[in-house]
């Protein structure tokens, strides 16, 4: 009989020439695996488009708002809500009161209301010019009222006006200070407005308290001091609501 055949002994592959372990790789015919980077589409065009729409709508909305506000301000600028409260005047008589003649019920610079007339400014405030002292004795009274008061500047003089302010209340304000309620200033023959901030001196007592809040029905009364020209005549006080954009005003003669 023929001798049995034996398979040759298994001989392992030789080590890599660099002496390390042979790296394992994917089977032949399969793609290599690993981190695959997917290229995303940019969002920049979309963002720019959204921002552009917002800008266009914003500008258009602002323009529309400005047009509406401008129309409202223009309409309000022609209104004068100031009215005198004249309980002792009979409007049924043949003779109309002198305080109503001229440019309207609140008076004008050329035809002002008399002192003592209570004026409703239409913003919850009623103001009365109680009295006025425009004579030469005012200088001494003002200079002695406060140690920091100085003489009126050269070419000018002080005058004193006594004001009474009543807060009737408003739906949007339960309390308010006279400072935020009304403004006052004086015009004369020099045709220049003289306001409260043009005078640094304090008025003699009782001085008008502009900073204390008043509730509905509260009153504040006292003196205010203003500076006018030394020889200025035909002095008239103008009363207006504070920070108003309309034409509400009243004029009162100071003598």
PDB file of C-alpha atoms in Angstrom, residues 21-234:
ATOM      1  CA  UNK A  21       2.193  44.038  14.471  1.00  0.00           C
ATOM      2  CA  UNK A  22       0.664  44.038  11.037  1.00  0.00           C
ATOM      3  CA  UNK A  23      -2.111  46.705  10.981  1.00  0.00           C
ATOM      4  CA  UNK A  24      -5.564  45.394  10.509  1.00  0.00           C
ATOM      5  CA  UNK A  25      -7.418  46.778   7.555  1.00  0.00           C
ATOM      6  CA  UNK A  26     -10.807  46.315   6.026  1.00  0.00           C
ATOM      7  CA  UNK A  27     -11.455  43.322   3.940  1.00  0.00           C
ATOM      8  CA  UNK A  28     -10.602  43.667   0.337  1.00  0.00           C
ATOM      9  CA  UNK A  29     -13.403  45.169  -1.729  1.00  0.00           C
ATOM     10  CA  UNK A  30     -15.023  47.230   1.111  1.00  0.00           C
ATOM     11  CA  UNK A  31     -14.629  50.996   1.488  1.00  0.00           C
ATOM     12  CA  UNK A  32     -12.545  52.328   4.293  1.00  0.00           C
ATOM     13  CA  UNK A  33     -14.391  53.520   7.355  1.00  0.00           C
ATOM     14  CA  UNK A  34     -13.720  56.595   9.517  1.00  0.00           C
ATOM     15  CA  UNK A  35     -15.029  60.147  10.188  1.00  0.00           C
ATOM     16  CA  UNK A  36     -17.130  61.317   7.279  1.00  0.00           C
ATOM     17  CA  UNK A  37     -17.482  65.112   6.926  1.00  0.00           C
ATOM     18  CA  UNK A  38     -20.839  66.234   5.528  1.00  0.00           C
ATOM     19  CA  UNK A  39     -20.697  69.721   4.040  1.00  0.00           C
ATOM     20  CA  UNK A  40     -23.617  71.756   5.324  1.00  0.00           C
ATOM     21  CA  UNK A  41     -25.336  74.520   3.422  1.00  0.00           C
ATOM     22  CA  UNK A  42     -24.610  78.037   4.732  1.00  0.00           C
ATOM     23  CA  UNK A  43     -27.396  79.846   6.670  1.00  0.00           C
ATOM     24  CA  UNK A  44     -25.929  83.267   5.938  1.00  0.00           C
ATOM     25  CA  UNK A  45     -28.220  84.042   2.969  1.00  0.00           C
ATOM     26  CA  UNK A  46     -31.301  83.132   5.001  1.00  0.00           C
ATOM     27  CA  UNK A  47     -30.183  85.254   7.948  1.00  0.00           C
ATOM     28  CA  UNK A  48     -29.444  88.210   5.684  1.00  0.00           C
ATOM     29  CA  UNK A  49     -32.852  87.842   4.062  1.00  0.00           C
ATOM     30  CA  UNK A  50     -34.620  87.830   7.442  1.00  0.00           C
ATOM     31  CA  UNK A  51     -32.635  90.846   8.623  1.00  0.00           C
ATOM     32  CA  UNK A  52     -33.441  92.674   5.404  1.00  0.00           C
ATOM     33  CA  UNK A  53     -37.161  92.047   5.864  1.00  0.00           C
ATOM     34  CA  UNK A  54     -36.977  93.233   9.476  1.00  0.00           C
ATOM     35  CA  UNK A  55     -35.132  96.397   8.473  1.00  0.00           C
ATOM     36  CA  UNK A  56     -37.610  97.152   5.690  1.00  0.00           C
ATOM     37  CA  UNK A  57     -40.607  96.567   7.957  1.00  0.00           C
ATOM     38  CA  UNK A  58     -38.966  98.526  10.774  1.00  0.00           C
ATOM     39  CA  UNK A  59     -38.182 101.536   8.612  1.00  0.00           C
ATOM     40  CA  UNK A  60     -41.615 101.441   7.046  1.00  0.00           C
ATOM     41  CA  UNK A  61     -43.281 101.154  10.443  1.00  0.00           C
ATOM     42  CA  UNK A  62     -41.218 104.012  11.859  1.00  0.00           C
ATOM     43  CA  UNK A  63     -42.053 106.228   8.894  1.00  0.00           C
ATOM     44  CA  UNK A  64     -45.735 105.426   9.253  1.00  0.00           C
ATOM     45  CA  UNK A  65     -45.610 106.098  12.983  1.00  0.00           C
ATOM     46  CA  UNK A  66     -43.806 109.413  12.464  1.00  0.00           C
ATOM     47  CA  UNK A  67     -46.399 110.468   9.904  1.00  0.00           C
ATOM     48  CA  UNK A  68     -49.254 109.650  12.283  1.00  0.00           C
ATOM     49  CA  UNK A  69     -47.568 111.336  15.251  1.00  0.00           C
ATOM     50  CA  UNK A  70     -46.724 114.362  13.128  1.00  0.00           C
ATOM     51  CA  UNK A  71     -50.347 114.685  12.054  1.00  0.00           C
ATOM     52  CA  UNK A  72     -51.535 114.397  15.646  1.00  0.00           C
ATOM     53  CA  UNK A  73     -49.023 117.009  16.858  1.00  0.00           C
ATOM     54  CA  UNK A  74     -49.966 119.354  14.024  1.00  0.00           C
ATOM     55  CA  UNK A  75     -53.639 118.988  14.890  1.00  0.00           C
ATOM     56  CA  UNK A  76     -52.997 119.497  18.602  1.00  0.00           C
ATOM     57  CA  UNK A  77     -50.777 122.508  17.997  1.00  0.00           C
ATOM     58  CA  UNK A  78     -53.778 124.531  16.866  1.00  0.00           C
ATOM     59  CA  UNK A  79     -55.832 123.813  20.003  1.00  0.00           C
ATOM     60  CA  UNK A  80     -56.038 126.136  22.989  1.00  0.00           C
ATOM     61  CA  UNK A  81     -57.696 124.405  25.929  1.00  0.00           C
ATOM     62  CA  UNK A  82     -57.218 127.245  28.419  1.00  0.00           C
ATOM     63  CA  UNK A  83     -60.476 128.786  29.626  1.00  0.00           C
ATOM     64  CA  UNK A  84     -61.143 131.393  32.320  1.00  0.00           C
ATOM     65  CA  UNK A  85     -63.498 130.532  35.145  1.00  0.00           C
ATOM     66  CA  UNK A  86     -65.652 133.609  35.576  1.00  0.00           C
ATOM     67  CA  UNK A  87     -68.523 132.755  37.938  1.00  0.00           C
ATOM     68  CA  UNK A  88     -69.606 136.367  38.502  1.00  0.00           C
ATOM     69  CA  UNK A  89     -70.011 137.326  34.834  1.00  0.00           C
ATOM     70  CA  UNK A  90     -73.468 137.295  33.259  1.00  0.00           C
ATOM     71  CA  UNK A  91     -72.989 136.259  29.646  1.00  0.00           C
ATOM     72  CA  UNK A  92     -76.625 137.116  28.819  1.00  0.00           C
ATOM     73  CA  UNK A  93     -76.057 140.842  29.167  1.00  0.00           C
ATOM     74  CA  UNK A  94     -75.700 143.104  26.152  1.00  0.00           C
ATOM     75  CA  UNK A  95     -72.214 144.139  27.217  1.00  0.00           C
ATOM     76  CA  UNK A  96     -69.755 141.232  26.750  1.00  0.00           C
ATOM     77  CA  UNK A  97     -67.057 141.161  29.434  1.00  0.00           C
ATOM     78  CA  UNK A  98     -63.787 142.810  28.522  1.00  0.00           C
ATOM     79  CA  UNK A  99     -61.906 139.638  29.432  1.00  0.00           C
ATOM     80  CA  UNK A 100     -63.568 137.781  26.560  1.00  0.00           C
ATOM     81  CA  UNK A 101     -62.840 140.369  23.893  1.00  0.00           C
ATOM     82  CA  UNK A 102     -59.807 140.060  21.654  1.00  0.00           C
ATOM     83  CA  UNK A 103     -58.254 136.774  20.666  1.00  0.00           C
ATOM     84  CA  UNK A 104     -60.314 134.295  22.647  1.00  0.00           C
ATOM     85  CA  UNK A 105     -61.543 133.354  26.127  1.00  0.00           C
ATOM     86  CA  UNK A 106     -58.027 132.880  27.513  1.00  0.00           C
ATOM     87  CA  UNK A 107     -56.946 136.343  26.425  1.00  0.00           C
ATOM     88  CA  UNK A 108     -54.029 137.354  24.280  1.00  0.00           C
ATOM     89  CA  UNK A 109     -50.915 139.370  24.849  1.00  0.00           C
ATOM     90  CA  UNK A 110     -52.671 142.374  23.338  1.00  0.00           C
ATOM     91  CA  UNK A 111     -55.909 141.752  25.280  1.00  0.00           C
ATOM     92  CA  UNK A 112     -54.931 139.902  28.478  1.00  0.00           C
ATOM     93  CA  UNK A 113     -57.187 138.746  31.283  1.00  0.00           C
ATOM     94  CA  UNK A 114     -57.239 140.739  34.526  1.00  0.00           C
ATOM     95  CA  UNK A 115     -55.525 139.556  37.681  1.00  0.00           C
ATOM     96  CA  UNK A 116     -57.765 137.479  39.911  1.00  0.00           C
ATOM     97  CA  UNK A 117     -59.119 135.379  37.017  1.00  0.00           C
ATOM     98  CA  UNK A 118     -58.905 131.654  37.690  1.00  0.00           C
ATOM     99  CA  UNK A 119     -57.755 129.882  34.528  1.00  0.00           C
ATOM    100  CA  UNK A 120     -58.344 126.217  33.724  1.00  0.00           C
ATOM    101  CA  UNK A 121     -55.375 125.030  31.646  1.00  0.00           C
ATOM    102  CA  UNK A 122     -57.157 121.881  30.531  1.00  0.00           C
ATOM    103  CA  UNK A 123     -54.647 119.493  32.124  1.00  0.00           C
ATOM    104  CA  UNK A 124     -56.128 119.297  35.610  1.00  0.00           C
ATOM    105  CA  UNK A 125     -54.566 122.578  36.793  1.00  0.00           C
ATOM    106  CA  UNK A 126     -56.283 125.867  37.588  1.00  0.00           C
ATOM    107  CA  UNK A 127     -54.026 128.869  38.061  1.00  0.00           C
ATOM    108  CA  UNK A 128     -54.783 132.374  39.314  1.00  0.00           C
ATOM    109  CA  UNK A 129     -52.528 135.418  39.202  1.00  0.00           C
ATOM    110  CA  UNK A 130     -53.561 136.829  42.570  1.00  0.00           C
ATOM    111  CA  UNK A 131     -51.418 139.973  42.572  1.00  0.00           C
ATOM    112  CA  UNK A 132     -48.253 141.508  41.166  1.00  0.00           C
ATOM    113  CA  UNK A 133     -45.722 143.987  42.510  1.00  0.00           C
ATOM    114  CA  UNK A 134     -43.682 145.599  39.749  1.00  0.00           C
ATOM    115  CA  UNK A 135     -42.549 148.691  41.636  1.00  0.00           C
ATOM    116  CA  UNK A 136     -39.079 149.791  42.785  1.00  0.00           C
ATOM    117  CA  UNK A 137     -39.548 148.439  46.325  1.00  0.00           C
ATOM    118  CA  UNK A 138     -39.342 144.861  45.069  1.00  0.00           C
ATOM    119  CA  UNK A 139     -35.542 145.039  44.852  1.00  0.00           C
ATOM    120  CA  UNK A 140     -35.082 145.485  48.599  1.00  0.00           C
ATOM    121  CA  UNK A 141     -37.652 142.783  49.391  1.00  0.00           C
ATOM    122  CA  UNK A 142     -35.951 140.240  47.139  1.00  0.00           C
ATOM    123  CA  UNK A 143     -32.391 141.045  48.248  1.00  0.00           C
ATOM    124  CA  UNK A 144     -33.346 140.671  51.920  1.00  0.00           C
ATOM    125  CA  UNK A 145     -35.325 137.453  51.376  1.00  0.00           C
ATOM    126  CA  UNK A 146     -32.207 135.294  51.148  1.00  0.00           C
ATOM    127  CA  UNK A 147     -28.571 135.935  51.981  1.00  0.00           C
ATOM    128  CA  UNK A 148     -27.547 134.496  48.625  1.00  0.00           C
ATOM    129  CA  UNK A 149     -29.850 136.742  46.602  1.00  0.00           C
ATOM    130  CA  UNK A 150     -27.916 139.303  44.614  1.00  0.00           C
ATOM    131  CA  UNK A 151     -29.123 142.577  43.103  1.00  0.00           C
ATOM    132  CA  UNK A 152     -30.742 142.306  39.706  1.00  0.00           C
ATOM    133  CA  UNK A 153     -28.254 142.470  36.822  1.00  0.00           C
ATOM    134  CA  UNK A 154     -27.466 145.897  35.449  1.00  0.00           C
ATOM    135  CA  UNK A 155     -30.233 147.173  33.217  1.00  0.00           C
ATOM    136  CA  UNK A 156     -32.892 144.957  34.803  1.00  0.00           C
ATOM    137  CA  UNK A 157     -35.148 144.784  37.852  1.00  0.00           C
ATOM    138  CA  UNK A 158     -37.055 142.225  39.911  1.00  0.00           C
ATOM    139  CA  UNK A 159     -40.828 141.854  39.968  1.00  0.00           C
ATOM    140  CA  UNK A 160     -42.968 139.713  42.276  1.00  0.00           C
ATOM    141  CA  UNK A 161     -46.071 137.781  41.250  1.00  0.00           C
ATOM    142  CA  UNK A 162     -48.343 135.909  43.639  1.00  0.00           C
ATOM    143  CA  UNK A 163     -49.788 132.732  42.112  1.00  0.00           C
ATOM    144  CA  UNK A 164     -52.380 130.260  43.334  1.00  0.00           C
ATOM    145  CA  UNK A 165     -52.453 126.818  41.720  1.00  0.00           C
ATOM    146  CA  UNK A 166     -55.126 124.171  42.291  1.00  0.00           C
ATOM    147  CA  UNK A 167     -54.818 120.574  41.102  1.00  0.00           C
ATOM    148  CA  UNK A 168     -58.222 119.188  40.155  1.00  0.00           C
ATOM    149  CA  UNK A 169     -56.868 115.736  39.294  1.00  0.00           C
ATOM    150  CA  UNK A 170     -56.671 113.746  36.062  1.00  0.00           C
ATOM    151  CA  UNK A 171     -57.482 110.144  35.100  1.00  0.00           C
ATOM    152  CA  UNK A 172     -53.781 109.469  34.493  1.00  0.00           C
ATOM    153  CA  UNK A 173     -52.433 111.264  37.589  1.00  0.00           C
ATOM    154  CA  UNK A 174     -53.743 111.158  41.135  1.00  0.00           C
ATOM    155  CA  UNK A 175     -51.025 113.559  42.329  1.00  0.00           C
ATOM    156  CA  UNK A 176     -48.718 116.046  40.647  1.00  0.00           C
ATOM    157  CA  UNK A 177     -46.397 118.926  41.495  1.00  0.00           C
ATOM    158  CA  UNK A 178     -46.940 122.485  40.228  1.00  0.00           C
ATOM    159  CA  UNK A 179     -43.553 122.201  38.496  1.00  0.00           C
ATOM    160  CA  UNK A 180     -44.937 119.497  36.199  1.00  0.00           C
ATOM    161  CA  UNK A 181     -48.336 121.176  35.989  1.00  0.00           C
ATOM    162  CA  UNK A 182     -47.751 124.610  34.511  1.00  0.00           C
ATOM    163  CA  UNK A 183     -45.140 127.090  33.308  1.00  0.00           C
ATOM    164  CA  UNK A 184     -45.162 130.856  33.658  1.00  0.00           C
ATOM    165  CA  UNK A 185     -43.214 133.635  31.980  1.00  0.00           C
ATOM    166  CA  UNK A 186     -43.457 137.382  31.409  1.00  0.00           C
ATOM    167  CA  UNK A 187     -43.413 139.509  28.267  1.00  0.00           C
ATOM    168  CA  UNK A 188     -43.149 143.283  28.160  1.00  0.00           C
ATOM    169  CA  UNK A 189     -42.298 146.203  25.943  1.00  0.00           C
ATOM    170  CA  UNK A 190     -38.900 144.626  25.154  1.00  0.00           C
ATOM    171  CA  UNK A 191     -40.723 141.729  23.410  1.00  0.00           C
ATOM    172  CA  UNK A 192     -38.484 139.180  25.156  1.00  0.00           C
ATOM    173  CA  UNK A 193     -39.730 136.239  27.210  1.00  0.00           C
ATOM    174  CA  UNK A 194     -38.534 136.193  30.834  1.00  0.00           C
ATOM    175  CA  UNK A 195     -38.987 132.779  32.413  1.00  0.00           C
ATOM    176  CA  UNK A 196     -38.560 131.268  35.842  1.00  0.00           C
ATOM    177  CA  UNK A 197     -35.104 129.898  35.011  1.00  0.00           C
ATOM    178  CA  UNK A 198     -33.846 133.332  33.992  1.00  0.00           C
ATOM    179  CA  UNK A 199     -33.840 134.395  37.653  1.00  0.00           C
ATOM    180  CA  UNK A 200     -31.655 132.735  40.284  1.00  0.00           C
ATOM    181  CA  UNK A 201     -33.024 134.700  43.254  1.00  0.00           C
ATOM    182  CA  UNK A 202     -35.463 133.263  45.790  1.00  0.00           C
ATOM    183  CA  UNK A 203     -38.785 135.014  46.300  1.00  0.00           C
ATOM    184  CA  UNK A 204     -39.782 136.518  49.652  1.00  0.00           C
ATOM    185  CA  UNK A 205     -42.053 134.395  51.818  1.00  0.00           C
ATOM    186  CA  UNK A 206     -44.515 132.979  51.236  1.00  0.00           C
ATOM    187  CA  UNK A 207     -42.669 131.492  48.263  1.00  0.00           C
ATOM    188  CA  UNK A 208     -44.586 129.254  45.865  1.00  0.00           C
ATOM    189  CA  UNK A 209     -43.778 125.594  46.557  1.00  0.00           C
ATOM    190  CA  UNK A 210     -43.274 124.022  43.144  1.00  0.00           C
ATOM    191  CA  UNK A 211     -41.949 120.661  44.321  1.00  0.00           C
ATOM    192  CA  UNK A 212     -44.600 119.314  46.714  1.00  0.00           C
ATOM    193  CA  UNK A 213     -47.152 116.997  45.145  1.00  0.00           C
ATOM    194  CA  UNK A 214     -50.819 117.899  45.355  1.00  0.00           C
ATOM    195  CA  UNK A 215     -53.727 115.478  45.315  1.00  0.00           C
ATOM    196  CA  UNK A 216     -57.053 116.365  43.729  1.00  0.00           C
ATOM    197  CA  UNK A 217     -58.317 119.539  45.366  1.00  0.00           C
ATOM    198  CA  UNK A 218     -54.917 120.528  46.772  1.00  0.00           C
ATOM    199  CA  UNK A 219     -53.693 124.118  46.459  1.00  0.00           C
ATOM    200  CA  UNK A 220     -50.336 125.859  46.442  1.00  0.00           C
ATOM    201  CA  UNK A 221     -50.050 129.631  46.738  1.00  0.00           C
ATOM    202  CA  UNK A 222     -47.053 131.904  47.002  1.00  0.00           C
ATOM    203  CA  UNK A 223     -44.702 134.404  45.410  1.00  0.00           C
ATOM    204  CA  UNK A 224     -42.459 133.956  42.391  1.00  0.00           C
ATOM    205  CA  UNK A 225     -39.732 136.385  41.359  1.00  0.00           C
ATOM    206  CA  UNK A 226     -38.828 137.244  37.782  1.00  0.00           C
ATOM    207  CA  UNK A 227     -36.342 139.588  36.130  1.00  0.00           C
ATOM    208  CA  UNK A 228     -37.441 142.136  33.530  1.00  0.00           C
ATOM    209  CA  UNK A 229     -35.903 145.186  31.909  1.00  0.00           C
ATOM    210  CA  UNK A 230     -35.271 148.164  34.186  1.00  0.00           C
ATOM    211  CA  UNK A 231     -37.654 150.401  32.226  1.00  0.00           C
ATOM    212  CA  UNK A 232     -39.871 147.689  30.769  1.00  0.00           C
ATOM    213  CA  UNK A 233     -43.616 148.341  30.672  1.00  0.00           C
ATOM    214  CA  UNK A 234     -46.813 146.580  29.568  1.00  0.00           C
TER     215      UNK A 234
END
